[in-house]
Amino acid sequence: MAAIVLDGVDKVYAGGVKAVDDLDLEIRDGEFMVLVGPSGCGKSTALRMIAGLEEISGGTVSIGDRVVNDLAPKDRDIAMVFQNYALYPHMTVEKNLEFGLKLRGASKEERRKKVLQAAKMLGLEQFLDRKPAALSGGQRQRVAMGRAIVREPQAFLMDEPLSNLDAKLRVSMRASLSQLHERLGVTTVYVTHDQIEAMTLGTRVCVLREGRLQQVDTPQRLFDDPVNLFVAGFIGSPAMNFVTARLEQGEDGGLVAAFAGFALPVPAERVAERPGLDGYAGREVILGVRPSDFEDAAHAKPDWAPLAVTASVTEELGSEINVIFTIDAPPVEHKDTADLAEDATEGDDAAIPLIDDRALWTARVNARSAVRPGADLEVAVDTRRLHFFDPATGLAIGHGGAAQDGDVSLAKETV
Ligand SMILES: Nc1ncnc2c1ncn2[C@@H]1O[C@H](COP(=O)(O)OP(=O)(O)O)[C@@H](O)[C@H]1O
Ligand SMILES: [Mg+2]
């Protein structure tokens, strides 16, 4: 096992595309690091530079205590798992698993032992004599993982390994991957465009955009404390609601966020957690509210702030209800949110929607809510969790820092 360190890494493709731009990233020994971001943000390029499959244009990549920039892939002691698992169709599962070991001259006993170990770990024991054609997609993907495991590499590098599987299988493979990582403790770098996959698998998650690092942190802290509008909108589903609001001084001296005819009081503790926020009094900010920080007022804590809305659509999910409503304000037009909308229309998650140029918001409420489509509803907001962004820069106001190394102790506990 080994740590992997990227130091000022650049990739400029022929033709001038800067796919990765000055990337600093420290992946700790034994960590499960996920690189996530929209399609084309440079995730695969970064991973392929670690693997040695792509030349590094600038900066250094180290694995363990070696700079590997000029080392061939086979000498880097890493194992790569791709979306398109290339198994040998004419070989049995067992032969597929032991192939790499055989190439490296391992003895028959050693091969047998390692293959059985890996097969057991992956639940493939009863399939050892089958050929790939007689396996399901998930089983094939597990064989591909098995081939990586038997090599006992210093690190696993995985590029969207689950994206060819159906949704249900993806969930179960996610669980297997987590388990595997827990058992083997091998440093893993995992690339995905799926923020849910990133959040469920990562010890820490690195969010990339246009080749540049946005934020590296634990999943919970990315969710609670996004560094900018882009991360705020990208992480979390349904996505964070945004609006341009005016911060005003309330009668009691506290801050109030005014928008679309509403006035949400900003609790003093939130102001204290966001140094510099009080300096925005009398100015515009972009306000962010997570769907999960709403509740039907009839079920909410008494100190949450009420908003009277009209439900346009309700999505009953069994365990909760998504209430979609318009607010009397236009959607936020900022480059960060525009990029997200563009990415969403590429066929992924819900797009940031638009009706009559009014913003559509989503509130996630209790399944026992009596809300009906078309009916008025009082929702309540947990104002201690309001997010504020600078309209010019898109940066979260008073954020504690991008925190690549910000909270080492916290991250280490989960390793
Ligand atoms: N071989 C290549 N030649 C030129 N441009 C490339 C090549 N591979 C990728 N790119 C470009 O580099 C950027 C990052 O690509 P990639 O790393 O594949 O992104 P991701 O994996 O995040 O979808 C994109 O703009 C892509 O078009
Ligand atoms: Mg890719």
PDB file of N, CA, C and O in Angstrom, residues 338-410:
ATOM      1  N   ALA A 338     -25.144  27.694 -14.138  1.00  0.00           N
ATOM      2  CA  ALA A 338     -25.409  27.454 -15.561  1.00  0.00           C
ATOM      3  C   ALA A 338     -24.684  26.192 -16.026  1.00  0.00           C
ATOM      4  O   ALA A 338     -25.246  25.367 -16.736  1.00  0.00           O
ATOM      5  N   ASP A 339     -23.445  26.023 -15.567  1.00  0.00           N
ATOM      6  CA  ASP A 339     -22.693  24.825 -15.925  1.00  0.00           C
ATOM      7  C   ASP A 339     -23.389  23.564 -15.430  1.00  0.00           C
ATOM      8  O   ASP A 339     -23.417  22.545 -16.092  1.00  0.00           O
ATOM      9  N   LEU A 340     -23.969  23.678 -14.238  1.00  0.00           N
ATOM     10  CA  LEU A 340     -24.657  22.520 -13.673  1.00  0.00           C
ATOM     11  C   LEU A 340     -25.869  22.166 -14.501  1.00  0.00           C
ATOM     12  O   LEU A 340     -26.133  21.010 -14.795  1.00  0.00           O
ATOM     13  N   ALA A 341     -26.624  23.203 -14.901  1.00  0.00           N
ATOM     14  CA  ALA A 341     -27.837  22.967 -15.679  1.00  0.00           C
ATOM     15  C   ALA A 341     -27.477  22.311 -17.012  1.00  0.00           C
ATOM     16  O   ALA A 341     -28.144  21.391 -17.470  1.00  0.00           O
ATOM     17  N   GLU A 342     -26.391  22.796 -17.589  1.00  0.00           N
ATOM     18  CA  GLU A 342     -25.948  22.252 -18.875  1.00  0.00           C
ATOM     19  C   GLU A 342     -25.590  20.779 -18.728  1.00  0.00           C
ATOM     20  O   GLU A 342     -25.963  19.942 -19.527  1.00  0.00           O
ATOM     21  N   ASP A 343     -24.885  20.475 -17.638  1.00  0.00           N
ATOM     22  CA  ASP A 343     -24.493  19.101 -17.404  1.00  0.00           C
ATOM     23  C   ASP A 343     -25.722  18.223 -17.193  1.00  0.00           C
ATOM     24  O   ASP A 343     -25.802  17.115 -17.687  1.00  0.00           O
ATOM     25  N   ALA A 344     -26.698  18.753 -16.494  1.00  0.00           N
ATOM     26  CA  ALA A 344     -27.887  17.965 -16.185  1.00  0.00           C
ATOM     27  C   ALA A 344     -28.676  17.648 -17.443  1.00  0.00           C
ATOM     28  O   ALA A 344     -29.243  16.571 -17.577  1.00  0.00           O
ATOM     29  N   THR A 345     -28.704  18.587 -18.387  1.00  0.00           N
ATOM     30  CA  THR A 345     -29.472  18.331 -19.602  1.00  0.00           C
ATOM     31  C   THR A 345     -28.776  17.306 -20.486  1.00  0.00           C
ATOM     32  O   THR A 345     -29.347  16.817 -21.433  1.00  0.00           O
ATOM     33  N   GLU A 346     -27.521  16.988 -20.160  1.00  0.00           N
ATOM     34  CA  GLU A 346     -26.837  15.950 -20.914  1.00  0.00           C
ATOM     35  C   GLU A 346     -27.387  14.565 -20.562  1.00  0.00           C
ATOM     36  O   GLU A 346     -26.811  13.556 -20.925  1.00  0.00           O
ATOM     37  N   GLY A 347     -28.463  14.530 -19.840  1.00  0.00           N
ATOM     38  CA  GLY A 347     -29.149  13.266 -19.645  1.00  0.00           C
ATOM     39  C   GLY A 347     -28.982  12.665 -18.272  1.00  0.00           C
ATOM     40  O   GLY A 347     -29.350  11.532 -18.035  1.00  0.00           O
ATOM     41  N   ASP A 348     -28.448  13.449 -17.345  1.00  0.00           N
ATOM     42  CA  ASP A 348     -28.246  12.875 -16.020  1.00  0.00           C
ATOM     43  C   ASP A 348     -29.366  13.249 -15.079  1.00  0.00           C
ATOM     44  O   ASP A 348     -30.530  13.035 -15.373  1.00  0.00           O
ATOM     45  N   ASP A 349     -29.000  13.834 -13.951  1.00  0.00           N
ATOM     46  CA  ASP A 349     -29.970  14.170 -12.922  1.00  0.00           C
ATOM     47  C   ASP A 349     -30.975  15.208 -13.391  1.00  0.00           C
ATOM     48  O   ASP A 349     -30.988  15.609 -14.533  1.00  0.00           O
ATOM     49  N   ALA A 350     -31.823  15.644 -12.496  1.00  0.00           N
ATOM     50  CA  ALA A 350     -32.824  16.639 -12.836  1.00  0.00           C
ATOM     51  C   ALA A 350     -32.166  17.951 -13.243  1.00  0.00           C
ATOM     52  O   ALA A 350     -31.218  18.389 -12.621  1.00  0.00           O
ATOM     53  N   ALA A 351     -32.656  18.558 -14.285  1.00  0.00           N
ATOM     54  CA  ALA A 351     -32.144  19.860 -14.699  1.00  0.00           C
ATOM     55  C   ALA A 351     -32.633  20.907 -13.715  1.00  0.00           C
ATOM     56  O   ALA A 351     -33.622  20.716 -13.023  1.00  0.00           O
ATOM     57  N   ILE A 352     -31.937  22.041 -13.661  1.00  0.00           N
ATOM     58  CA  ILE A 352     -32.431  23.145 -12.848  1.00  0.00           C
ATOM     59  C   ILE A 352     -33.564  23.776 -13.650  1.00  0.00           C
ATOM     60  O   ILE A 352     -33.353  24.302 -14.730  1.00  0.00           O
ATOM     61  N   PRO A 353     -34.787  23.679 -13.163  1.00  0.00           N
ATOM     62  CA  PRO A 353     -35.939  23.938 -14.015  1.00  0.00           C
ATOM     63  C   PRO A 353     -36.392  25.391 -14.012  1.00  0.00           C
ATOM     64  O   PRO A 353     -35.970  26.182 -13.198  1.00  0.00           O
ATOM     65  N   LEU A 354     -37.267  25.671 -14.914  1.00  0.00           N
ATOM     66  CA  LEU A 354     -37.661  27.038 -15.226  1.00  0.00           C
ATOM     67  C   LEU A 354     -39.126  27.068 -15.639  1.00  0.00           C
ATOM     68  O   LEU A 354     -39.512  26.367 -16.561  1.00  0.00           O
ATOM     69  N   ILE A 355     -39.932  27.862 -14.957  1.00  0.00           N
ATOM     70  CA  ILE A 355     -41.295  28.069 -15.429  1.00  0.00           C
ATOM     71  C   ILE A 355     -41.564  29.559 -15.413  1.00  0.00           C
ATOM     72  O   ILE A 355     -41.422  30.203 -14.378  1.00  0.00           O
ATOM     73  N   ASP A 356     -41.970  30.143 -16.524  1.00  0.00           N
ATOM     74  CA  ASP A 356     -42.254  31.579 -16.611  1.00  0.00           C
ATOM     75  C   ASP A 356     -41.129  32.382 -15.990  1.00  0.00           C
ATOM     76  O   ASP A 356     -41.372  33.357 -15.298  1.00  0.00           O
ATOM     77  N   ASP A 357     -39.926  31.939 -16.183  1.00  0.00           N
ATOM     78  CA  ASP A 357     -38.783  32.639 -15.621  1.00  0.00           C
ATOM     79  C   ASP A 357     -38.865  32.763 -14.095  1.00  0.00           C
ATOM     80  O   ASP A 357     -38.380  33.717 -13.506  1.00  0.00           O
ATOM     81  N   ARG A 358     -39.531  31.822 -13.483  1.00  0.00           N
ATOM     82  CA  ARG A 358     -39.511  31.793 -12.017  1.00  0.00           C
ATOM     83  C   ARG A 358     -38.782  30.537 -11.574  1.00  0.00           C
ATOM     84  O   ARG A 358     -38.869  29.486 -12.207  1.00  0.00           O
ATOM     85  N   ALA A 359     -38.067  30.652 -10.478  1.00  0.00           N
ATOM     86  CA  ALA A 359     -37.272  29.508 -10.021  1.00  0.00           C
ATOM     87  C   ALA A 359     -38.186  28.441  -9.431  1.00  0.00           C
ATOM     88  O   ALA A 359     -39.172  28.743  -8.762  1.00  0.00           O
ATOM     89  N   LEU A 360     -37.866  27.201  -9.732  1.00  0.00           N
ATOM     90  CA  LEU A 360     -38.573  26.075  -9.134  1.00  0.00           C
ATOM     91  C   LEU A 360     -37.720  25.555  -7.991  1.00  0.00           C
ATOM     92  O   LEU A 360     -36.541  25.271  -8.171  1.00  0.00           O
ATOM     93  N   TRP A 361     -38.324  25.416  -6.849  1.00  0.00           N
ATOM     94  CA  TRP A 361     -37.618  24.890  -5.682  1.00  0.00           C
ATOM     95  C   TRP A 361     -38.194  23.525  -5.293  1.00  0.00           C
ATOM     96  O   TRP A 361     -39.346  23.209  -5.623  1.00  0.00           O
ATOM     97  N   THR A 362     -37.380  22.777  -4.609  1.00  0.00           N
ATOM     98  CA  THR A 362     -37.830  21.480  -4.102  1.00  0.00           C
ATOM     99  C   THR A 362     -37.664  21.443  -2.589  1.00  0.00           C
ATOM    100  O   THR A 362     -36.618  21.819  -2.067  1.00  0.00           O
ATOM    101  N   ALA A 363     -38.727  21.026  -1.913  1.00  0.00           N
ATOM    102  CA  ALA A 363     -38.668  20.810  -0.465  1.00  0.00           C
ATOM    103  C   ALA A 363     -38.929  19.330  -0.210  1.00  0.00           C
ATOM    104  O   ALA A 363     -39.829  18.751  -0.811  1.00  0.00           O
ATOM    105  N   ARG A 364     -38.126  18.747   0.631  1.00  0.00           N
ATOM    106  CA  ARG A 364     -38.329  17.334   0.971  1.00  0.00           C
ATOM    107  C   ARG A 364     -39.050  17.286   2.308  1.00  0.00           C
ATOM    108  O   ARG A 364     -38.516  17.772   3.302  1.00  0.00           O
ATOM    109  N   VAL A 365     -40.264  16.756   2.302  1.00  0.00           N
ATOM    110  CA  VAL A 365     -41.044  16.770   3.551  1.00  0.00           C
ATOM    111  C   VAL A 365     -41.439  15.362   3.955  1.00  0.00           C
ATOM    112  O   VAL A 365     -41.329  14.407   3.179  1.00  0.00           O
ATOM    113  N   ASN A 366     -41.904  15.280   5.185  1.00  0.00           N
ATOM    114  CA  ASN A 366     -42.353  14.045   5.801  1.00  0.00           C
ATOM    115  C   ASN A 366     -43.408  13.323   4.949  1.00  0.00           C
ATOM    116  O   ASN A 366     -44.316  13.961   4.427  1.00  0.00           O
ATOM    117  N   ALA A 367     -43.294  12.006   4.845  1.00  0.00           N
ATOM    118  CA  ALA A 367     -44.245  11.226   4.049  1.00  0.00           C
ATOM    119  C   ALA A 367     -45.667  11.361   4.584  1.00  0.00           C
ATOM    120  O   ALA A 367     -46.632  11.136   3.847  1.00  0.00           O
ATOM    121  N   ARG A 368     -45.810  11.747   5.841  1.00  0.00           N
ATOM    122  CA  ARG A 368     -47.144  11.887   6.419  1.00  0.00           C
ATOM    123  C   ARG A 368     -47.752  13.275   6.175  1.00  0.00           C
ATOM    124  O   ARG A 368     -48.860  13.568   6.605  1.00  0.00           O
ATOM    125  N   SER A 369     -47.046  14.108   5.440  1.00  0.00           N
ATOM    126  CA  SER A 369     -47.577  15.423   5.100  1.00  0.00           C
ATOM    127  C   SER A 369     -48.856  15.266   4.276  1.00  0.00           C
ATOM    128  O   SER A 369     -48.977  14.354   3.452  1.00  0.00           O
ATOM    129  N   ALA A 370     -49.809  16.183   4.491  1.00  0.00           N
ATOM    130  CA  ALA A 370     -51.077  16.124   3.759  1.00  0.00           C
ATOM    131  C   ALA A 370     -50.992  16.891   2.441  1.00  0.00           C
ATOM    132  O   ALA A 370     -52.009  17.143   1.800  1.00  0.00           O
ATOM    133  N   VAL A 371     -49.802  17.280   2.035  1.00  0.00           N
ATOM    134  CA  VAL A 371     -49.640  18.108   0.831  1.00  0.00           C
ATOM    135  C   VAL A 371     -50.260  17.443  -0.404  1.00  0.00           C
ATOM    136  O   VAL A 371     -50.186  16.228  -0.581  1.00  0.00           O
ATOM    137  N   ARG A 372     -50.914  18.278  -1.234  1.00  0.00           N
ATOM    138  CA  ARG A 372     -51.486  17.799  -2.496  1.00  0.00           C
ATOM    139  C   ARG A 372     -51.037  18.728  -3.607  1.00  0.00           C
ATOM    140  O   ARG A 372     -50.909  19.931  -3.385  1.00  0.00           O
ATOM    141  N   PRO A 373     -50.863  18.205  -4.803  1.00  0.00           N
ATOM    142  CA  PRO A 373     -50.480  19.075  -5.912  1.00  0.00           C
ATOM    143  C   PRO A 373     -51.530  20.160  -6.117  1.00  0.00           C
ATOM    144  O   PRO A 373     -52.730  19.887  -6.054  1.00  0.00           O
ATOM    145  N   GLY A 374     -51.083  21.384  -6.309  1.00  0.00           N
ATOM    146  CA  GLY A 374     -51.999  22.495  -6.542  1.00  0.00           C
ATOM    147  C   GLY A 374     -52.471  23.160  -5.264  1.00  0.00           C
ATOM    148  O   GLY A 374     -53.080  24.225  -5.307  1.00  0.00           O
ATOM    149  N   ALA A 375     -52.205  22.537  -4.110  1.00  0.00           N
ATOM    150  CA  ALA A 375     -52.715  23.079  -2.849  1.00  0.00           C
ATOM    151  C   ALA A 375     -51.659  23.930  -2.155  1.00  0.00           C
ATOM    152  O   ALA A 375     -50.464  23.768  -2.370  1.00  0.00           O
ATOM    153  N   ASP A 376     -52.143  24.840  -1.312  1.00  0.00           N
ATOM    154  CA  ASP A 376     -51.215  25.652  -0.521  1.00  0.00           C
ATOM    155  C   ASP A 376     -50.631  24.811   0.596  1.00  0.00           C
ATOM    156  O   ASP A 376     -51.274  23.890   1.113  1.00  0.00           O
ATOM    157  N   LEU A 377     -49.403  25.144   0.931  1.00  0.00           N
ATOM    158  CA  LEU A 377     -48.720  24.396   1.989  1.00  0.00           C
ATOM    159  C   LEU A 377     -47.819  25.356   2.736  1.00  0.00           C
ATOM    160  O   LEU A 377     -47.190  26.223   2.140  1.00  0.00           O
ATOM    161  N   GLU A 378     -47.795  25.198   4.053  1.00  0.00           N
ATOM    162  CA  GLU A 378     -46.787  25.938   4.802  1.00  0.00           C
ATOM    163  C   GLU A 378     -45.601  25.013   5.035  1.00  0.00           C
ATOM    164  O   GLU A 378     -45.753  23.944   5.652  1.00  0.00           O
ATOM    165  N   VAL A 379     -44.470  25.385   4.456  1.00  0.00           N
ATOM    166  CA  VAL A 379     -43.247  24.625   4.734  1.00  0.00           C
ATOM    167  C   VAL A 379     -42.434  25.423   5.750  1.00  0.00           C
ATOM    168  O   VAL A 379     -42.662  26.610   5.946  1.00  0.00           O
ATOM    169  N   ALA A 380     -41.498  24.725   6.391  1.00  0.00           N
ATOM    170  CA  ALA A 380     -40.628  25.398   7.354  1.00  0.00           C
ATOM    171  C   ALA A 380     -39.187  25.077   7.000  1.00  0.00           C
ATOM    172  O   ALA A 380     -38.889  24.020   6.465  1.00  0.00           O
ATOM    173  N   VAL A 381     -38.312  26.027   7.275  1.00  0.00           N
ATOM    174  CA  VAL A 381     -36.906  25.906   6.904  1.00  0.00           C
ATOM    175  C   VAL A 381     -36.040  25.896   8.163  1.00  0.00           C
ATOM    176  O   VAL A 381     -36.248  26.714   9.066  1.00  0.00           O
ATOM    177  N   ASP A 382     -35.075  24.991   8.191  1.00  0.00           N
ATOM    178  CA  ASP A 382     -34.076  24.995   9.253  1.00  0.00           C
ATOM    179  C   ASP A 382     -33.054  26.079   8.931  1.00  0.00           C
ATOM    180  O   ASP A 382     -32.109  25.856   8.184  1.00  0.00           O
ATOM    181  N   THR A 383     -33.279  27.249   9.481  1.00  0.00           N
ATOM    182  CA  THR A 383     -32.464  28.411   9.083  1.00  0.00           C
ATOM    183  C   THR A 383     -31.026  28.330   9.594  1.00  0.00           C
ATOM    184  O   THR A 383     -30.176  29.092   9.149  1.00  0.00           O
ATOM    185  N   ARG A 384     -30.759  27.395  10.507  1.00  0.00           N
ATOM    186  CA  ARG A 384     -29.366  27.240  10.946  1.00  0.00           C
ATOM    187  C   ARG A 384     -28.512  26.608   9.863  1.00  0.00           C
ATOM    188  O   ARG A 384     -27.311  26.522   9.975  1.00  0.00           O
ATOM    189  N   ARG A 385     -29.179  26.118   8.807  1.00  0.00           N
ATOM    190  CA  ARG A 385     -28.428  25.467   7.742  1.00  0.00           C
ATOM    191  C   ARG A 385     -28.515  26.213   6.414  1.00  0.00           C
ATOM    192  O   ARG A 385     -28.292  25.640   5.361  1.00  0.00           O
ATOM    193  N   LEU A 386     -28.840  27.483   6.471  1.00  0.00           N
ATOM    194  CA  LEU A 386     -28.861  28.275   5.236  1.00  0.00           C
ATOM    195  C   LEU A 386     -27.438  28.460   4.713  1.00  0.00           C
ATOM    196  O   LEU A 386     -26.487  28.552   5.478  1.00  0.00           O
ATOM    197  N   HIS A 387     -27.315  28.479   3.381  1.00  0.00           N
ATOM    198  CA  HIS A 387     -26.009  28.694   2.745  1.00  0.00           C
ATOM    199  C   HIS A 387     -26.005  30.044   2.039  1.00  0.00           C
ATOM    200  O   HIS A 387     -27.025  30.448   1.470  1.00  0.00           O
ATOM    201  N   PHE A 388     -24.852  30.705   2.067  1.00  0.00           N
ATOM    202  CA  PHE A 388     -24.733  32.036   1.457  1.00  0.00           C
ATOM    203  C   PHE A 388     -23.508  32.082   0.554  1.00  0.00           C
ATOM    204  O   PHE A 388     -22.422  31.652   0.944  1.00  0.00           O
ATOM    205  N   PHE A 389     -23.708  32.623  -0.648  1.00  0.00           N
ATOM    206  CA  PHE A 389     -22.616  32.704  -1.613  1.00  0.00           C
ATOM    207  C   PHE A 389     -22.483  34.137  -2.122  1.00  0.00           C
ATOM    208  O   PHE A 389     -23.492  34.842  -2.267  1.00  0.00           O
ATOM    209  N   ASP A 390     -21.247  34.503  -2.408  1.00  0.00           N
ATOM    210  CA  ASP A 390     -21.003  35.823  -2.983  1.00  0.00           C
ATOM    211  C   ASP A 390     -21.452  35.813  -4.437  1.00  0.00           C
ATOM    212  O   ASP A 390     -21.019  34.953  -5.207  1.00  0.00           O
ATOM    213  N   PRO A 391     -22.310  36.749  -4.847  1.00  0.00           N
ATOM    214  CA  PRO A 391     -22.845  36.702  -6.219  1.00  0.00           C
ATOM    215  C   PRO A 391     -21.765  36.913  -7.279  1.00  0.00           C
ATOM    216  O   PRO A 391     -21.902  36.414  -8.399  1.00  0.00           O
ATOM    217  N   ALA A 392     -20.705  37.629  -6.956  1.00  0.00           N
ATOM    218  CA  ALA A 392     -19.671  37.891  -7.957  1.00  0.00           C
ATOM    219  C   ALA A 392     -18.765  36.668  -8.120  1.00  0.00           C
ATOM    220  O   ALA A 392     -18.514  36.213  -9.235  1.00  0.00           O
ATOM    221  N   THR A 393     -18.292  36.112  -7.013  1.00  0.00           N
ATOM    222  CA  THR A 393     -17.298  35.036  -7.098  1.00  0.00           C
ATOM    223  C   THR A 393     -17.911  33.647  -7.054  1.00  0.00           C
ATOM    224  O   THR A 393     -17.270  32.668  -7.450  1.00  0.00           O
ATOM    225  N   GLY A 394     -19.119  33.536  -6.528  1.00  0.00           N
ATOM    226  CA  GLY A 394     -19.721  32.211  -6.347  1.00  0.00           C
ATOM    227  C   GLY A 394     -19.164  31.468  -5.146  1.00  0.00           C
ATOM    228  O   GLY A 394     -19.551  30.324  -4.881  1.00  0.00           O
ATOM    229  N   LEU A 395     -18.259  32.098  -4.396  1.00  0.00           N
ATOM    230  CA  LEU A 395     -17.665  31.414  -3.239  1.00  0.00           C
ATOM    231  C   LEU A 395     -18.596  31.471  -2.031  1.00  0.00           C
ATOM    232  O   LEU A 395     -19.300  32.470  -1.825  1.00  0.00           O
ATOM    233  N   ALA A 396     -18.583  30.412  -1.240  1.00  0.00           N
ATOM    234  CA  ALA A 396     -19.367  30.395  -0.009  1.00  0.00           C
ATOM    235  C   ALA A 396     -18.802  31.459   0.930  1.00  0.00           C
ATOM    236  O   ALA A 396     -17.593  31.525   1.146  1.00  0.00           O
ATOM    237  N   ILE A 397     -19.686  32.272   1.467  1.00  0.00           N
ATOM    238  CA  ILE A 397     -19.236  33.360   2.345  1.00  0.00           C
ATOM    239  C   ILE A 397     -18.827  32.783   3.695  1.00  0.00           C
ATOM    240  O   ILE A 397     -19.583  32.021   4.309  1.00  0.00           O
ATOM    241  N   GLY A 398     -17.600  33.108   4.122  1.00  0.00           N
ATOM    242  CA  GLY A 398     -17.121  32.661   5.430  1.00  0.00           C
ATOM    243  C   GLY A 398     -16.788  31.193   5.491  1.00  0.00           C
ATOM    244  O   GLY A 398     -16.756  30.606   6.570  1.00  0.00           O
ATOM    245  N   HIS A 399     -16.525  30.574   4.340  1.00  0.00           N
ATOM    246  CA  HIS A 399     -16.161  29.157   4.354  1.00  0.00           C
ATOM    247  C   HIS A 399     -14.814  28.974   5.035  1.00  0.00           C
ATOM    248  O   HIS A 399     -13.919  29.796   4.895  1.00  0.00           O
ATOM    249  N   GLY A 400     -14.680  27.853   5.744  1.00  0.00           N
ATOM    250  CA  GLY A 400     -13.468  27.602   6.514  1.00  0.00           C
ATOM    251  C   GLY A 400     -12.229  27.335   5.678  1.00  0.00           C
ATOM    252  O   GLY A 400     -11.148  27.188   6.230  1.00  0.00           O
ATOM    253  N   GLY A 401     -12.357  27.250   4.364  1.00  0.00           N
ATOM    254  CA  GLY A 401     -11.188  26.957   3.526  1.00  0.00           C
ATOM    255  C   GLY A 401     -11.437  25.710   2.715  1.00  0.00           C
ATOM    256  O   GLY A 401     -12.257  24.881   3.086  1.00  0.00           O
ATOM    257  N   ALA A 402     -10.702  25.578   1.616  1.00  0.00           N
ATOM    258  CA  ALA A 402     -10.958  24.471   0.704  1.00  0.00           C
ATOM    259  C   ALA A 402     -10.552  23.142   1.304  1.00  0.00           C
ATOM    260  O   ALA A 402     -11.008  22.095   0.880  1.00  0.00           O
ATOM    261  N   ALA A 403      -9.639  23.193   2.305  1.00  0.00           N
ATOM    262  CA  ALA A 403      -9.429  22.044   3.175  1.00  0.00           C
ATOM    263  C   ALA A 403      -8.990  20.769   2.498  1.00  0.00           C
ATOM    264  O   ALA A 403      -9.516  19.709   2.760  1.00  0.00           O
ATOM    265  N   GLN A 404      -7.998  20.850   1.657  1.00  0.00           N
ATOM    266  CA  GLN A 404      -7.367  19.609   1.204  1.00  0.00           C
ATOM    267  C   GLN A 404      -6.761  18.918   2.414  1.00  0.00           C
ATOM    268  O   GLN A 404      -6.845  17.726   2.584  1.00  0.00           O
ATOM    269  N   ASP A 405      -6.149  19.720   3.273  1.00  0.00           N
ATOM    270  CA  ASP A 405      -5.563  19.144   4.473  1.00  0.00           C
ATOM    271  C   ASP A 405      -6.310  19.640   5.693  1.00  0.00           C
ATOM    272  O   ASP A 405      -5.856  19.496   6.808  1.00  0.00           O
ATOM    273  N   GLY A 406      -7.452  20.252   5.442  1.00  0.00           N
ATOM    274  CA  GLY A 406      -8.154  20.993   6.478  1.00  0.00           C
ATOM    275  C   GLY A 406      -8.410  20.213   7.734  1.00  0.00           C
ATOM    276  O   GLY A 406      -8.053  20.656   8.809  1.00  0.00           O
ATOM    277  N   ASP A 407      -8.994  19.049   7.603  1.00  0.00           N
ATOM    278  CA  ASP A 407      -9.323  18.332   8.825  1.00  0.00           C
ATOM    279  C   ASP A 407      -8.817  16.918   8.740  1.00  0.00           C
ATOM    280  O   ASP A 407      -9.566  15.959   8.626  1.00  0.00           O
ATOM    281  N   VAL A 408      -7.524  16.812   8.822  1.00  0.00           N
ATOM    282  CA  VAL A 408      -6.873  15.524   8.689  1.00  0.00           C
ATOM    283  C   VAL A 408      -7.382  14.546   9.735  1.00  0.00           C
ATOM    284  O   VAL A 408      -7.677  13.400   9.452  1.00  0.00           O
ATOM    285  N   SER A 409      -7.529  15.029  10.961  1.00  0.00           N
ATOM    286  CA  SER A 409      -7.902  14.126  12.044  1.00  0.00           C
ATOM    287  C   SER A 409      -9.279  13.531  11.776  1.00  0.00           C
ATOM    288  O   SER A 409      -9.490  12.341  11.931  1.00  0.00           O
ATOM    289  N   LEU A 410     -10.178  14.378  11.304  1.00  0.00           N
ATOM    290  CA  LEU A 410     -11.538  13.920  11.046  1.00  0.00           C
ATOM    291  C   LEU A 410     -11.529  12.843   9.958  1.00  0.00           C
ATOM    292  O   LEU A 410     -12.147  11.799  10.091  1.00  0.00           O
TER     293      LEU A 410
END
